[in-house]
Amino acid sequence: MLNDIEFVPVESFNNKKINLDEGKKIVCLFIPGCDHCRAAAKELIAISKSQSLPPIYVIFMNEETFKIPEFFAEVKQSFPYHIIEDIPTFFNLLGKGANTPGIIYLWNGNIIRTYEGLEKNKFDANDLAKAISSNKF
């Protein structure tokens, strides 16, 4: 699952160097044409209206990348993003047996919460909001 994620190969988003090991961050693993990924992004935006969230970064899989502008238009917000060119590498980041959408809450490089797929570990906006506001591991 997502607990074994290693983000070392991802150091820049929109050609800007970002250290994911510093401070609080939300990293999303999305596929540009995925309706479930778009729904998860919309949920993040919805909770950001009532609570301050850490910076959000998106890692897209290199599938239908021409849909990235459409993705951001539909969710009505854009985020810094990085495209993983190699599909197996993308799924390695997501974790063995995991599926999209993947959302990870990091604090100083420590994985605090992970969500993936549509089953028992699917994204829970309320749980993420509680984790962020509690300031505890």
mmCIF file of C-alpha atoms in Angstrom:
data_model
loop_
_atom_site.group_PDB
_atom_site.id
_atom_site.type_symbol
_atom_site.label_atom_id
_atom_site.label_comp_id
_atom_site.label_asym_id
_atom_site.label_seq_id
_atom_site.Cartn_x
_atom_site.Cartn_y
_atom_site.Cartn_z
ATOM 1 C CA MET A 1 0.000 0.000 0.000
ATOM 2 C CA LEU A 2 1.006 3.638 0.117
ATOM 3 C CA ASN A 3 3.112 3.301 3.267
ATOM 4 C CA ASP A 4 6.131 2.290 1.187
ATOM 5 C CA ILE A 5 6.083 5.364 -1.063
ATOM 6 C CA GLU A 6 9.388 6.921 -2.031
ATOM 7 C CA PHE A 7 9.058 10.347 -3.619
ATOM 8 C CA VAL A 8 12.781 10.936 -4.151
ATOM 9 C CA PRO A 9 12.513 10.879 -7.975
ATOM 10 C CA VAL A 10 9.898 13.659 -7.877
ATOM 11 C CA GLU A 11 11.661 16.903 -7.086
ATOM 12 C CA SER A 12 9.966 19.445 -9.317
ATOM 13 C CA PHE A 13 6.417 20.480 -10.056
ATOM 14 C CA ASN A 14 5.767 22.835 -12.974
ATOM 15 C CA ASN A 15 9.556 23.084 -13.344
ATOM 16 C CA LYS A 16 9.915 24.465 -9.799
ATOM 17 C CA LYS A 17 12.021 22.498 -7.332
ATOM 18 C CA ILE A 18 9.941 21.338 -4.351
ATOM 19 C CA ASN A 19 11.184 19.479 -1.293
ATOM 20 C CA LEU A 20 8.366 17.152 -0.264
ATOM 21 C CA ASP A 21 10.280 16.349 2.938
ATOM 22 C CA GLU A 22 9.833 19.849 4.377
ATOM 23 C CA GLY A 23 6.653 20.917 6.118
ATOM 24 C CA LYS A 24 3.139 19.713 5.458
ATOM 25 C CA LYS A 25 2.145 18.727 1.947
ATOM 26 C CA ILE A 26 -0.653 16.874 0.215
ATOM 27 C CA VAL A 27 0.481 14.781 -2.729
ATOM 28 C CA CYS A 28 -2.100 13.388 -5.121
ATOM 29 C CA LEU A 29 -1.499 10.578 -7.601
ATOM 30 C CA PHE A 30 -4.003 11.061 -10.393
ATOM 31 C CA ILE A 31 -4.696 10.023 -13.964
ATOM 32 C CA PRO A 32 -5.825 13.050 -16.022
ATOM 33 C CA GLY A 33 -8.866 11.334 -17.581
ATOM 34 C CA CYS A 34 -9.998 9.524 -14.406
ATOM 35 C CA ASP A 35 -13.430 10.602 -13.149
ATOM 36 C CA HIS A 36 -12.655 9.313 -9.645
ATOM 37 C CA CYS A 37 -9.444 11.365 -9.544
ATOM 38 C CA ARG A 38 -11.385 14.444 -10.582
ATOM 39 C CA ALA A 39 -13.969 13.780 -7.870
ATOM 40 C CA ALA A 40 -11.211 13.465 -5.246
ATOM 41 C CA ALA A 41 -9.681 16.762 -6.411
ATOM 42 C CA LYS A 42 -13.087 18.435 -6.102
ATOM 43 C CA GLU A 43 -13.417 17.094 -2.539
ATOM 44 C CA LEU A 44 -10.016 18.567 -1.663
ATOM 45 C CA ILE A 45 -11.093 21.922 -3.033
ATOM 46 C CA ALA A 46 -14.373 21.740 -1.100
ATOM 47 C CA ILE A 47 -12.633 21.156 2.236
ATOM 48 C CA SER A 48 -10.125 23.914 1.450
ATOM 49 C CA LYS A 49 -13.024 26.378 1.554
ATOM 50 C CA SER A 50 -13.671 25.653 5.219
ATOM 51 C CA GLN A 51 -10.174 24.745 6.389
ATOM 52 C CA SER A 52 -6.670 25.808 5.510
ATOM 53 C CA LEU A 53 -4.866 22.967 3.751
ATOM 54 C CA PRO A 54 -1.170 22.427 3.184
ATOM 55 C CA PRO A 55 0.085 22.962 -0.372
ATOM 56 C CA ILE A 56 -1.297 20.394 -2.808
ATOM 57 C CA TYR A 57 0.900 18.787 -5.455
ATOM 58 C CA VAL A 58 -0.295 16.431 -8.167
ATOM 59 C CA ILE A 59 1.631 13.614 -9.769
ATOM 60 C CA PHE A 60 -0.058 12.589 -13.005
ATOM 61 C CA MET A 61 0.450 9.318 -14.785
ATOM 62 C CA ASN A 62 1.527 9.737 -18.417
ATOM 63 C CA GLU A 63 -1.785 8.642 -19.841
ATOM 64 C CA GLU A 64 -4.049 11.103 -21.619
ATOM 65 C CA THR A 65 -1.856 14.018 -20.550
ATOM 66 C CA PHE A 66 -3.650 16.140 -23.136
ATOM 67 C CA LYS A 67 -6.552 16.052 -20.642
ATOM 68 C CA ILE A 68 -4.621 17.878 -17.894
ATOM 69 C CA PRO A 69 -6.052 21.320 -18.845
ATOM 70 C CA GLU A 70 -9.532 19.745 -18.940
ATOM 71 C CA PHE A 71 -8.883 18.142 -15.518
ATOM 72 C CA PHE A 72 -8.065 21.512 -13.941
ATOM 73 C CA ALA A 73 -10.933 23.250 -15.753
ATOM 74 C CA GLU A 74 -13.410 20.700 -14.401
ATOM 75 C CA VAL A 75 -12.167 20.907 -10.810
ATOM 76 C CA LYS A 76 -11.994 24.711 -11.144
ATOM 77 C CA GLN A 77 -8.494 24.996 -9.701
ATOM 78 C CA SER A 78 -5.008 24.083 -10.774
ATOM 79 C CA PHE A 79 -2.180 22.676 -8.699
ATOM 80 C CA PRO A 80 1.528 22.344 -9.351
ATOM 81 C CA TYR A 81 2.011 19.027 -11.091
ATOM 82 C CA HIS A 82 4.565 16.558 -12.333
ATOM 83 C CA ILE A 83 4.066 13.908 -15.003
ATOM 84 C CA ILE A 84 5.570 10.485 -14.404
ATOM 85 C CA GLU A 85 6.557 9.343 -17.883
ATOM 86 C CA ASP A 86 6.888 5.658 -17.053
ATOM 87 C CA ILE A 87 3.575 4.020 -16.073
ATOM 88 C CA PRO A 88 5.166 1.255 -13.916
ATOM 89 C CA THR A 89 7.069 3.967 -12.007
ATOM 90 C CA PHE A 90 3.780 5.772 -11.337
ATOM 91 C CA PHE A 91 2.240 2.626 -9.887
ATOM 92 C CA ASN A 92 5.383 1.985 -7.838
ATOM 93 C CA LEU A 93 4.856 5.410 -6.259
ATOM 94 C CA LEU A 94 1.228 4.573 -5.631
ATOM 95 C CA GLY A 95 2.189 1.309 -3.950
ATOM 96 C CA LYS A 96 1.849 -2.386 -4.574
ATOM 97 C CA GLY A 97 -1.747 -3.298 -5.264
ATOM 98 C CA ALA A 98 -2.962 0.285 -4.820
ATOM 99 C CA ASN A 99 -5.139 2.143 -7.284
ATOM 100 C CA THR A 100 -6.044 5.727 -8.135
ATOM 101 C CA PRO A 101 -6.954 8.137 -6.843
ATOM 102 C CA GLY A 102 -4.093 8.252 -4.381
ATOM 103 C CA ILE A 103 -3.857 11.038 -1.812
ATOM 104 C CA ILE A 104 -1.043 11.274 0.714
ATOM 105 C CA TYR A 105 -0.693 13.729 3.587
ATOM 106 C CA LEU A 106 2.995 14.267 4.384
ATOM 107 C CA TRP A 107 4.544 16.109 7.303
ATOM 108 C CA ASN A 108 8.312 16.619 7.089
ATOM 109 C CA GLY A 109 8.512 13.605 4.803
ATOM 110 C CA ASN A 110 6.513 11.378 7.150
ATOM 111 C CA ILE A 111 3.384 9.803 5.726
ATOM 112 C CA ILE A 112 0.568 10.792 8.095
ATOM 113 C CA ARG A 113 -2.460 9.624 6.078
ATOM 114 C CA THR A 114 -2.846 7.704 2.854
ATOM 115 C CA TYR A 115 -5.901 7.090 0.750
ATOM 116 C CA GLU A 116 -6.146 5.065 -2.429
ATOM 117 C CA GLY A 117 -8.651 3.556 -4.790
ATOM 118 C CA LEU A 118 -12.368 3.216 -4.267
ATOM 119 C CA GLU A 119 -12.591 0.509 -1.629
ATOM 120 C CA LYS A 120 -11.899 0.498 2.114
ATOM 121 C CA ASN A 121 -9.003 2.995 1.952
ATOM 122 C CA LYS A 122 -10.696 5.474 -0.393
ATOM 123 C CA PHE A 123 -10.235 9.190 0.121
ATOM 124 C CA ASP A 124 -12.104 10.565 3.135
ATOM 125 C CA ALA A 125 -12.085 14.363 3.155
ATOM 126 C CA ASN A 126 -13.360 14.574 6.749
ATOM 127 C CA ASP A 127 -10.629 12.235 7.997
ATOM 128 C CA LEU A 128 -7.972 14.283 6.209
ATOM 129 C CA ALA A 129 -9.365 17.525 7.641
ATOM 130 C CA LYS A 130 -9.235 16.057 11.163
ATOM 131 C CA ALA A 131 -5.667 14.828 10.660
ATOM 132 C CA ILE A 132 -4.517 18.231 9.452
ATOM 133 C CA SER A 133 -6.253 20.164 12.210
ATOM 134 C CA SER A 134 -5.080 17.831 14.965
ATOM 135 C CA ASN A 135 -1.389 18.577 14.270
ATOM 136 C CA LYS A 136 -0.571 15.127 15.602
ATOM 137 C CA PHE A 137 0.734 12.007 13.986
#
